Short mmCIF file of C-alpha atoms and ligand atoms in Angstrom, two decimals:
data_model
loop_
_atom_site.label_atom_id
_atom_site.label_comp_id
_atom_site.label_asym_id
_atom_site.label_seq_id
_atom_site.Cartn_x
_atom_site.Cartn_y
_atom_site.Cartn_z
CA UNK A 1 -12.72 51.10 98.76
CA UNK A 2 -14.62 49.50 101.59
CA UNK A 3 -17.37 47.08 100.68
CA UNK A 4 -18.09 45.85 104.16
CA UNK A 5 -21.85 45.81 104.29
CA UNK A 6 -23.76 47.63 107.02
CA UNK A 7 -26.20 45.81 109.29
CA UNK A 8 -29.06 47.41 107.39
CA UNK A 9 -27.69 46.24 104.02
CA UNK A 10 -27.16 42.73 105.38
CA UNK A 11 -30.74 42.69 106.65
CA UNK A 12 -32.07 43.70 103.21
CA UNK A 13 -29.97 40.96 101.60
CA UNK A 14 -31.25 38.36 104.06
CA UNK A 15 -34.88 39.45 103.60
CA UNK A 16 -34.55 39.24 99.81
CA UNK A 17 -32.89 35.82 100.04
CA UNK A 18 -35.64 34.47 102.33
CA UNK A 19 -38.35 35.83 100.09
CA UNK A 20 -36.75 34.43 96.92
CA UNK A 21 -36.10 30.98 98.36
CA UNK A 22 -39.45 30.63 100.14
CA UNK A 23 -41.86 32.47 97.90
CA UNK A 24 -40.34 32.61 94.42
CA UNK A 25 -38.72 29.20 94.09
CA UNK A 26 -41.97 27.21 94.40
CA UNK A 27 -43.69 27.59 91.04
CA UNK A 28 -40.86 29.26 89.15
CA UNK A 29 -40.55 26.38 86.66
CA UNK A 30 -44.30 26.41 85.96
CA UNK A 31 -44.40 30.19 85.57
CA UNK A 32 -41.56 29.95 83.04
CA UNK A 33 -43.23 27.13 81.14
CA UNK A 34 -46.67 28.76 81.10
CA UNK A 35 -45.29 32.29 80.55
CA UNK A 36 -47.26 33.32 83.63
CA UNK A 37 -46.66 36.81 84.95
CA UNK A 38 -45.83 36.60 88.70
CA UNK A 39 -48.56 39.05 89.74
CA UNK A 40 -49.06 37.70 93.30
CA UNK A 41 -45.31 37.52 93.92
CA UNK A 42 -44.81 41.10 92.73
CA UNK A 43 -47.65 42.30 94.96
CA UNK A 44 -45.85 40.68 97.90
CA UNK A 45 -42.57 42.26 96.80
CA UNK A 46 -44.32 45.61 96.94
CA UNK A 47 -45.53 44.90 100.48
CA UNK A 48 -41.99 43.99 101.50
CA UNK A 49 -40.63 47.24 100.06
CA UNK A 50 -38.77 45.80 97.06
CA UNK A 51 -40.63 47.77 94.39
CA UNK A 52 -39.63 51.26 95.50
CA UNK A 53 -36.50 50.54 97.48
CA UNK A 54 -34.65 53.81 96.93
CA UNK A 55 -37.66 56.13 96.96
CA UNK A 56 -37.89 58.67 99.78
CA UNK A 57 -40.23 57.42 102.55
CA UNK A 58 -42.28 60.62 102.11
CA UNK A 59 -43.42 59.10 98.80
CA UNK A 60 -43.95 55.66 100.44
CA UNK A 61 -40.53 54.32 99.43
CA UNK A 62 -37.99 52.34 101.38
CA UNK A 63 -35.40 55.14 101.58
CA UNK A 64 -32.62 52.62 100.95
CA UNK A 65 -29.36 53.07 99.10
CA UNK A 66 -28.35 51.64 95.72
CA UNK A 67 -26.01 49.11 97.33
CA UNK A 68 -29.01 47.55 99.11
CA UNK A 69 -30.82 47.51 95.77
CA UNK A 70 -27.92 45.56 94.17
CA UNK A 71 -27.99 43.05 97.02
CA UNK A 72 -31.74 42.52 96.77
CA UNK A 73 -31.65 42.29 92.97
CA UNK A 74 -28.95 39.62 93.16
CA UNK A 75 -30.92 37.46 95.60
CA UNK A 76 -34.19 37.72 93.69
CA UNK A 77 -32.50 37.12 90.32
CA UNK A 78 -30.83 33.96 91.63
CA UNK A 79 -34.28 32.42 91.62
CA UNK A 80 -36.59 34.31 89.30
CA UNK A 81 -35.29 36.80 86.74
CA UNK A 82 -38.84 37.41 85.49
CA UNK A 83 -39.66 38.93 88.88
CA UNK A 84 -36.42 40.83 89.06
CA UNK A 85 -36.85 42.53 85.70
CA UNK A 86 -40.24 43.87 86.81
CA UNK A 87 -38.55 45.01 90.01
CA UNK A 88 -35.65 46.61 88.15
CA UNK A 89 -37.81 48.54 85.68
CA UNK A 90 -40.12 49.76 88.44
CA UNK A 91 -37.29 50.83 90.77
CA UNK A 92 -34.68 52.17 88.36
CA UNK A 93 -36.48 53.38 85.28
CA UNK A 94 -39.85 54.45 86.62
CA UNK A 95 -39.59 55.37 90.32
CA UNK A 96 -36.09 56.84 90.12
CA UNK A 97 -36.93 58.85 86.98
CA UNK A 98 -40.09 60.26 88.56
CA UNK A 99 -38.48 61.05 91.90
CA UNK A 100 -35.60 62.83 90.21
CA UNK A 101 -37.43 64.74 87.48
CA UNK A 102 -41.22 64.78 88.04
CA UNK A 103 -43.26 67.61 89.54
CA UNK A 104 -44.56 67.35 93.10
CA UNK A 105 -48.08 66.75 91.74
CA UNK A 106 -46.83 63.93 89.49
CA UNK A 107 -44.98 62.37 92.42
CA UNK A 108 -48.04 62.52 94.66
CA UNK A 109 -50.26 61.10 91.95
CA UNK A 110 -48.03 58.32 90.59
CA UNK A 111 -44.84 57.77 92.58
CA UNK A 112 -46.64 57.19 95.89
CA UNK A 113 -48.46 54.21 94.33
CA UNK A 114 -45.53 52.90 92.27
CA UNK A 115 -43.23 52.87 95.28
CA UNK A 116 -45.48 50.43 97.14
CA UNK A 117 -46.15 48.22 94.12
CA UNK A 118 -49.87 49.12 94.31
CA UNK A 119 -49.35 49.77 90.62
CA UNK A 120 -46.28 48.97 88.57
CA UNK A 121 -44.68 51.01 85.85
CA UNK A 122 -43.32 50.49 82.35
CA UNK A 123 -40.64 52.41 80.48
CA UNK A 124 -41.44 52.74 76.80
CA UNK A 125 -38.50 53.73 74.64
CA UNK A 126 -37.89 50.86 72.18
CA UNK A 127 -39.68 50.85 68.86
CA UNK A 128 -39.72 48.53 65.86
CA UNK A 129 -36.98 50.71 64.34
CA UNK A 130 -35.47 52.43 67.37
CA UNK A 131 -33.79 50.21 69.94
CA UNK A 132 -30.13 51.10 70.27
CA UNK A 133 -30.54 54.25 68.17
CA UNK A 134 -32.82 55.91 70.69
CA UNK A 135 -33.05 59.30 68.96
CA UNK A 136 -34.85 57.75 65.96
CA UNK A 137 -38.23 57.75 67.67
CA UNK A 138 -41.16 57.36 65.27
CA UNK A 139 -43.78 57.71 67.97
CA UNK A 140 -45.02 61.28 67.86
CA UNK A 141 -46.35 63.54 70.59
CA UNK A 142 -47.86 66.46 68.71
CA UNK A 143 -48.22 69.62 70.78
CA UNK A 144 -51.91 70.58 70.78
CA UNK A 145 -51.85 73.33 73.36
CA UNK A 146 -52.99 71.82 76.64
CA UNK A 147 -52.35 68.22 75.58
CA UNK A 148 -50.08 66.06 73.40
CA UNK A 149 -51.57 63.84 70.71
CA UNK A 150 -49.68 60.58 70.97
CA UNK A 151 -49.38 58.23 67.97
CA UNK A 152 -47.09 55.27 67.37
CA UNK A 153 -45.99 51.81 68.43
CA UNK A 154 -43.60 50.66 71.15
CA UNK A 155 -42.02 47.22 71.18
CA UNK A 156 -40.67 44.75 73.75
CA UNK A 157 -42.09 46.68 76.70
CA UNK A 158 -41.43 45.04 80.06
CA UNK A 159 -44.55 45.02 82.33
CA UNK A 160 -46.38 45.86 79.08
CA UNK A 161 -49.78 44.51 80.11
CA UNK A 162 -49.46 44.57 83.87
CA UNK A 163 -48.41 48.18 84.32
CA UNK A 164 -50.77 50.93 85.38
CA UNK A 165 -48.42 53.76 84.45
CA UNK A 166 -46.28 54.02 81.31
CA UNK A 167 -43.50 56.50 80.69
CA UNK A 168 -43.58 56.96 76.93
CA UNK A 169 -40.75 58.60 75.01
CA UNK A 170 -41.98 60.34 71.86
CA UNK A 171 -40.88 62.84 69.25
CA UNK A 172 -42.55 66.28 69.34
CA UNK A 173 -40.28 68.21 67.00
CA UNK A 174 -38.22 66.04 64.62
CA UNK A 175 -36.18 69.04 63.43
CA UNK A 176 -34.74 69.42 66.90
CA UNK A 177 -33.66 65.74 66.88
CA UNK A 178 -32.96 64.56 70.45
CA UNK A 179 -33.92 67.98 71.83
CA UNK A 180 -37.41 67.58 70.34
CA UNK A 181 -38.24 64.43 72.32
CA UNK A 182 -40.58 64.33 75.33
CA UNK A 183 -41.26 61.83 78.12
CA UNK A 184 -44.98 61.53 78.89
CA UNK A 185 -46.81 59.74 81.69
CA UNK A 186 -49.55 57.66 80.11
CA UNK A 187 -52.16 55.81 82.15
CA UNK A 188 -53.60 52.46 81.23
CA UNK A 189 -57.11 52.94 79.96
CA UNK A 190 -56.53 56.27 78.22
CA UNK A 191 -58.59 56.38 75.01
CA UNK A 192 -56.62 55.14 72.00
CA UNK A 193 -54.05 53.20 74.05
CA UNK A 194 -54.07 49.48 73.23
CA UNK A 195 -51.79 46.76 74.60
CA UNK A 196 -50.63 44.58 71.72
CA UNK A 197 -49.34 41.04 71.48
CA UNK A 198 -47.34 39.33 74.17
CA UNK A 199 -43.91 38.16 73.07
CA UNK A 200 -43.13 34.42 73.28
CA UNK A 201 -39.57 34.62 74.53
CA UNK A 202 -36.47 32.44 74.95
CA UNK A 203 -35.99 33.57 78.56
CA UNK A 204 -37.59 35.62 81.33
CA UNK A 205 -40.76 33.98 80.11
CA UNK A 206 -42.77 34.99 83.16
CA UNK A 207 -42.06 38.60 82.38
CA UNK A 208 -44.84 40.42 80.63
CA UNK A 209 -43.34 41.75 77.38
CA UNK A 210 -45.73 43.41 74.94
CA UNK A 211 -45.98 45.82 72.06
CA UNK A 212 -48.09 48.92 72.73
CA UNK A 213 -50.13 50.94 70.27
CA UNK A 214 -51.09 54.60 70.67
CA UNK A 215 -53.67 56.12 68.34
CA UNK A 216 -54.60 59.75 68.95
CA UNK A 217 -54.13 59.38 72.69
CA UNK A 218 -54.67 62.75 74.38
CA UNK A 219 -52.03 63.09 77.07
CA UNK A 220 -52.49 66.19 79.26
CA UNK A 221 -49.56 68.63 79.26
CA UNK A 222 -49.24 68.21 83.03
CA UNK A 223 -48.13 64.61 82.32
CA UNK A 224 -44.93 65.69 80.61
CA UNK A 225 -41.78 65.01 82.65
CA UNK A 226 -39.45 68.00 82.78
CA UNK A 227 -39.21 70.87 80.33
CA UNK A 228 -40.28 70.61 76.69
CA UNK A 229 -37.63 68.58 74.83
CA UNK A 230 -36.18 66.93 77.95
CA UNK A 231 -37.38 63.41 77.06
CA UNK A 232 -34.18 62.05 75.52
CA UNK A 233 -32.02 63.25 78.38
CA UNK A 234 -34.58 61.86 80.81
CA UNK A 235 -34.27 58.46 79.09
CA UNK A 236 -30.47 58.51 79.05
CA UNK A 237 -30.17 59.58 82.69
CA UNK A 238 -32.67 56.97 83.78
CA UNK A 239 -31.01 54.18 81.80
CA UNK A 240 -27.68 54.89 83.55
CA UNK A 241 -29.22 53.71 86.82
CA UNK A 242 -31.23 51.01 85.07
CA UNK A 243 -27.95 49.47 83.98
CA UNK A 244 -26.98 48.93 87.62
CA UNK A 245 -30.25 47.06 88.08
CA UNK A 246 -29.72 44.83 85.04
CA UNK A 247 -26.05 44.26 85.93
CA UNK A 248 -27.24 43.06 89.34
CA UNK A 249 -29.83 40.87 87.67
CA UNK A 250 -27.07 39.30 85.54
CA UNK A 251 -24.96 38.85 88.68
CA UNK A 252 -27.85 37.09 90.41
CA UNK A 253 -28.51 34.78 87.44
CA UNK A 254 -24.80 33.84 87.46
CA UNK A 255 -24.54 33.33 91.21
CA UNK A 256 -27.80 31.36 91.28
CA UNK A 257 -26.45 28.98 88.62
CA UNK A 258 -23.08 28.74 90.36
CA UNK A 259 -24.65 27.85 93.73
CA UNK A 260 -26.66 25.09 92.07
CA UNK A 261 -23.55 23.76 90.29
CA UNK A 262 -21.52 23.84 93.52
CA UNK A 263 -24.18 21.87 95.41
CA UNK A 264 -24.74 19.38 92.60
CA UNK A 265 -21.02 18.75 92.16
CA UNK A 266 -20.76 17.70 95.82
CA UNK A 267 -23.70 15.29 95.56
CA UNK A 268 -23.20 13.69 92.17
CA UNK A 269 -20.68 10.87 92.07
CA UNK A 270 -18.63 9.69 89.08
CA UNK A 271 -15.65 7.37 88.96
CA UNK A 272 -16.16 6.55 92.64
CA UNK A 273 -16.18 10.06 94.11
CA UNK A 274 -18.18 13.30 94.06
CA UNK A 275 -17.50 15.12 90.80
CA UNK A 276 -16.35 18.15 92.84
CA UNK A 277 -13.26 16.11 93.67
CA UNK A 278 -12.30 15.93 90.01
CA UNK A 279 -10.00 18.70 88.88
CA UNK A 280 -12.01 19.27 85.69
CA UNK A 281 -14.97 20.38 87.82
CA UNK A 282 -12.81 22.27 90.33
CA UNK A 283 -11.39 24.42 87.53
CA UNK A 284 -14.91 25.28 86.40
CA UNK A 285 -16.08 26.15 89.92
CA UNK A 286 -13.03 28.32 90.56
CA UNK A 287 -13.46 30.16 87.27
CA UNK A 288 -17.17 30.76 87.88
CA UNK A 289 -16.62 32.02 91.43
CA UNK A 290 -13.86 34.38 90.32
CA UNK A 291 -15.94 35.84 87.49
CA UNK A 292 -18.91 36.31 89.80
CA UNK A 293 -16.82 38.05 92.45
CA UNK A 294 -15.46 40.48 89.84
CA UNK A 295 -18.99 41.17 88.54
CA UNK A 296 -20.25 41.75 92.09
CA UNK A 297 -17.50 44.27 92.78
CA UNK A 298 -18.32 46.18 89.59
CA UNK A 299 -22.01 46.28 90.53
CA UNK A 300 -21.25 47.46 94.06
CA UNK A 301 -18.79 50.03 92.76
CA UNK A 302 -21.36 51.55 90.40
CA UNK A 303 -24.01 51.56 93.15
CA UNK A 304 -21.63 53.08 95.66
CA UNK A 305 -20.66 55.88 93.25
CA UNK A 306 -24.36 56.59 92.69
CA UNK A 307 -24.98 56.67 96.44
CA UNK A 308 -22.14 59.14 96.86
CA UNK A 309 -23.58 61.42 94.17
CA UNK A 310 -20.58 60.85 91.90
CA UNK A 311 -20.59 60.18 88.14
CA UNK A 312 -21.52 56.50 87.66
CA UNK A 313 -22.20 56.43 83.89
CA UNK A 314 -19.03 54.52 83.00
CA UNK A 315 -19.12 52.32 86.11
CA UNK A 316 -22.74 51.29 85.44
CA UNK A 317 -22.02 50.45 81.79
CA UNK A 318 -18.90 48.49 82.81
CA UNK A 319 -20.88 46.56 85.41
CA UNK A 320 -23.58 45.72 82.88
CA UNK A 321 -21.33 44.63 80.03
CA UNK A 322 -19.18 42.52 82.33
CA UNK A 323 -21.88 40.98 84.52
CA UNK A 324 -24.04 40.05 81.54
CA UNK A 325 -21.10 38.23 79.90
CA UNK A 326 -20.43 36.47 83.21
CA UNK A 327 -24.10 35.49 83.37
CA UNK A 328 -23.86 33.84 79.95
CA UNK A 329 -20.54 32.11 80.62
CA UNK A 330 -21.38 30.89 84.12
CA UNK A 331 -24.83 29.57 83.24
CA UNK A 332 -23.44 27.62 80.28
CA UNK A 333 -20.80 26.10 82.58
CA UNK A 334 -23.38 25.36 85.27
CA UNK A 335 -25.37 23.33 82.73
CA UNK A 336 -22.16 21.53 81.77
CA UNK A 337 -21.40 20.65 85.41
CA UNK A 338 -24.91 19.18 85.70
CA UNK A 339 -24.37 17.07 82.55
CA UNK A 340 -27.63 15.58 81.24
CA UNK A 341 -29.55 16.79 84.31
CA UNK A 342 -28.61 20.35 83.39
CA UNK A 343 -30.58 19.99 80.19
CA UNK A 344 -33.88 19.25 81.93
CA UNK A 345 -36.11 21.79 83.60
CA UNK A 346 -36.21 20.41 87.16
CA UNK A 347 -32.61 21.41 87.80
CA UNK A 348 -33.20 25.13 87.08
CA UNK A 349 -29.87 25.82 85.37
CA UNK A 350 -31.24 25.56 81.82
CA UNK A 351 -33.76 28.31 82.69
CA UNK A 352 -31.04 30.51 84.16
CA UNK A 353 -29.00 29.98 80.97
CA UNK A 354 -31.97 31.10 78.84
CA UNK A 355 -32.66 34.05 81.15
CA UNK A 356 -29.03 35.19 81.03
CA UNK A 357 -29.11 36.10 77.33
CA UNK A 358 -31.47 39.06 77.64
CA UNK A 359 -29.10 40.82 80.05
CA UNK A 360 -26.76 41.33 77.07
CA UNK A 361 -29.57 42.90 75.07
CA UNK A 362 -31.98 45.04 77.08
CA UNK A 363 -31.31 48.46 78.59
CA UNK A 364 -28.62 48.83 75.96
CA UNK A 365 -26.86 45.94 74.25
CA UNK A 366 -23.29 45.03 75.24
CA UNK A 367 -22.15 46.94 72.16
CA UNK A 368 -23.98 50.08 73.36
CA UNK A 369 -22.39 49.73 76.81
CA UNK A 370 -18.96 49.73 75.16
CA UNK A 371 -19.87 52.91 73.26
CA UNK A 372 -20.98 54.53 76.52
CA UNK A 373 -17.74 53.46 78.24
CA UNK A 374 -15.55 54.64 75.36
CA UNK A 375 -17.28 58.03 75.25
CA UNK A 376 -16.66 58.51 78.97
CA UNK A 377 -13.01 57.46 78.54
CA UNK A 378 -12.51 59.89 75.68
CA UNK A 379 -14.18 62.71 77.61
CA UNK A 380 -11.68 62.54 80.42
N1 CAA B 1 -26.23 59.90 80.46
C1 CAA B 1 -26.69 61.18 80.48
N2 CAA B 1 -26.84 61.91 79.35
C2 CAA B 1 -26.54 61.32 78.18
C3 CAA B 1 -26.07 59.98 78.11
C4 CAA B 1 -25.92 59.29 79.31
N3 CAA B 1 -25.50 58.01 79.35
N4 CAA B 1 -25.86 59.67 76.81
C5 CAA B 1 -26.16 60.76 76.10
N5 CAA B 1 -26.58 61.75 76.93
C6 CAA B 1 -26.98 63.12 76.56
C7 CAA B 1 -25.79 63.84 75.91
O1 CAA B 1 -25.01 64.49 76.88
C8 CAA B 1 -26.45 64.80 74.97
O2 CAA B 1 -26.85 65.95 75.69
P1 CAA B 1 -26.71 67.47 75.06
O3 CAA B 1 -27.85 67.62 74.16
O4 CAA B 1 -26.78 68.37 76.25
O5 CAA B 1 -25.39 67.52 74.36
C9 CAA B 1 -27.72 64.06 74.55
O6 CAA B 1 -27.99 63.07 75.54
C10 CAA B 1 -27.58 63.39 73.20
O7 CAA B 1 -26.42 62.59 73.25
P2 CAA B 1 -25.75 61.89 72.00
O8 CAA B 1 -25.72 62.83 70.83
O9 CAA B 1 -24.47 61.33 72.47
O10 CAA B 1 -26.78 60.73 71.68
P3 CAA B 1 -26.70 59.56 70.61
O11 CAA B 1 -27.87 59.65 69.72
O12 CAA B 1 -25.35 59.56 69.96
O13 CAA B 1 -26.95 58.23 71.47
C11 CAA B 1 -26.47 56.31 72.81
C12 CAA B 1 -26.19 57.79 72.44
C13 CAA B 1 -25.54 56.06 73.95
C14 CAA B 1 -26.18 55.34 71.68
C15 CAA B 1 -27.96 56.19 73.20
O14 CAA B 1 -28.82 56.29 72.10
C16 CAA B 1 -28.29 54.93 73.96
O15 CAA B 1 -27.97 54.81 75.15
N6 CAA B 1 -28.96 53.95 73.29
C17 CAA B 1 -29.41 52.73 73.94
C18 CAA B 1 -30.81 52.87 74.41
C19 CAA B 1 -31.23 51.74 75.28
O16 CAA B 1 -30.61 51.47 76.29
N7 CAA B 1 -32.34 51.09 74.89
C20 CAA B 1 -32.91 50.05 75.70
C21 CAA B 1 -34.41 50.27 75.85
S1 CAA B 1 -35.04 50.36 77.47
C22 CAA B 1 -35.23 48.79 78.03
O17 CAA B 1 -34.68 47.86 77.50
C23 CAA B 1 -36.06 48.66 79.26
C24 CAA B 1 -36.60 47.28 79.52
O18 CAA B 1 -37.67 46.94 79.09
C25 CAA B 1 -35.87 46.36 80.43
#
């Protein structure tokens, strides 16, 4: 396996790093504190090509590979995981799903705008009673001939208020179970569609997480993605790639915290020398760096398999379950290295520690990833 990066991949990584350090770092503490959605920053990310990185240039995308996407996600997540979750959902769950499965008309109408960040997308699967158990959708899309009548509630939707386009997973024929589910493209402003309350969260507080309510929303048939009953498979296929995005987010949160701990440990003195010269701290730094390197390799492996058109279901789930655990462990240690300073906001590591937790929950909990991995193992 050769993970030597190409010049193009290195350039993407450098551009993402510059953007994150120069444009995301200033104000990130305030955005977290005020739960302020980074609208301006995301607009700029769209202009720089980070919102539709892998989309074909004929639909206004960047035409980049998944490895470049991992590299960019890591750099942006080092600084602001609220920005990177919007980026991940737009790239992996919305743009990828549309490019792969939508009709040409749907791509021209929606993908061309989503790929530039002119509008951003949301992926609406989770419900009050259907998170991990994704077939138990209560939201209904009743077939009314030339339209679906959409009714129900979605919960914890990333980009919930800021999106212009929502991919909504809903049950059309409960008797058919997962084969009776459809994925519908819903536009903001459709009659009967209301954005509900914003969640007050532990982490990724700048991210715009809302519940959504649909009451007799008429969604034209031409807004269905794929054949009738394809919605569950659409969601599963899309989440496979989404897991590479969230694994890379977790990697970035971990490496961001590690870099801060490394720098701090060389500046802070105790017992007459920088704390980095004490073995207790050296052990922590070595452990963090090793864990991060392993997580990075898993992320790159999953992305590389995807780029080669090979099966990446297991690799993506492995990357996510491992990198999200690393994100938790490393951020806790980074706070510890900072001592009392780690517990205050100015030093950033407490925010990264809070942000890390969600990577073990969304786009499939760690427990779900293990189920996905085990199923793939048992298949072979
Ligand atoms: N990739 C492709 N296809 C898959 C798949 C996968 N990973 N997993 C299942 N499928 C297909 C199966 O092949 C099967 O197809 P057939 O009908 O042709 O046989 C079909 O889907 C049904 O499969 P199962 O019977 O195995 O489905 P299940 O009900 O047992 O569920 C599960 C499997 C893995 C638990 C699934 O429900 C799951 O992944 N749940 C987690 C959902 C999730 O990630 N939720 C997070 C919400 S999104 C989010 O968080 C976004 C955000 O805001 C950041």
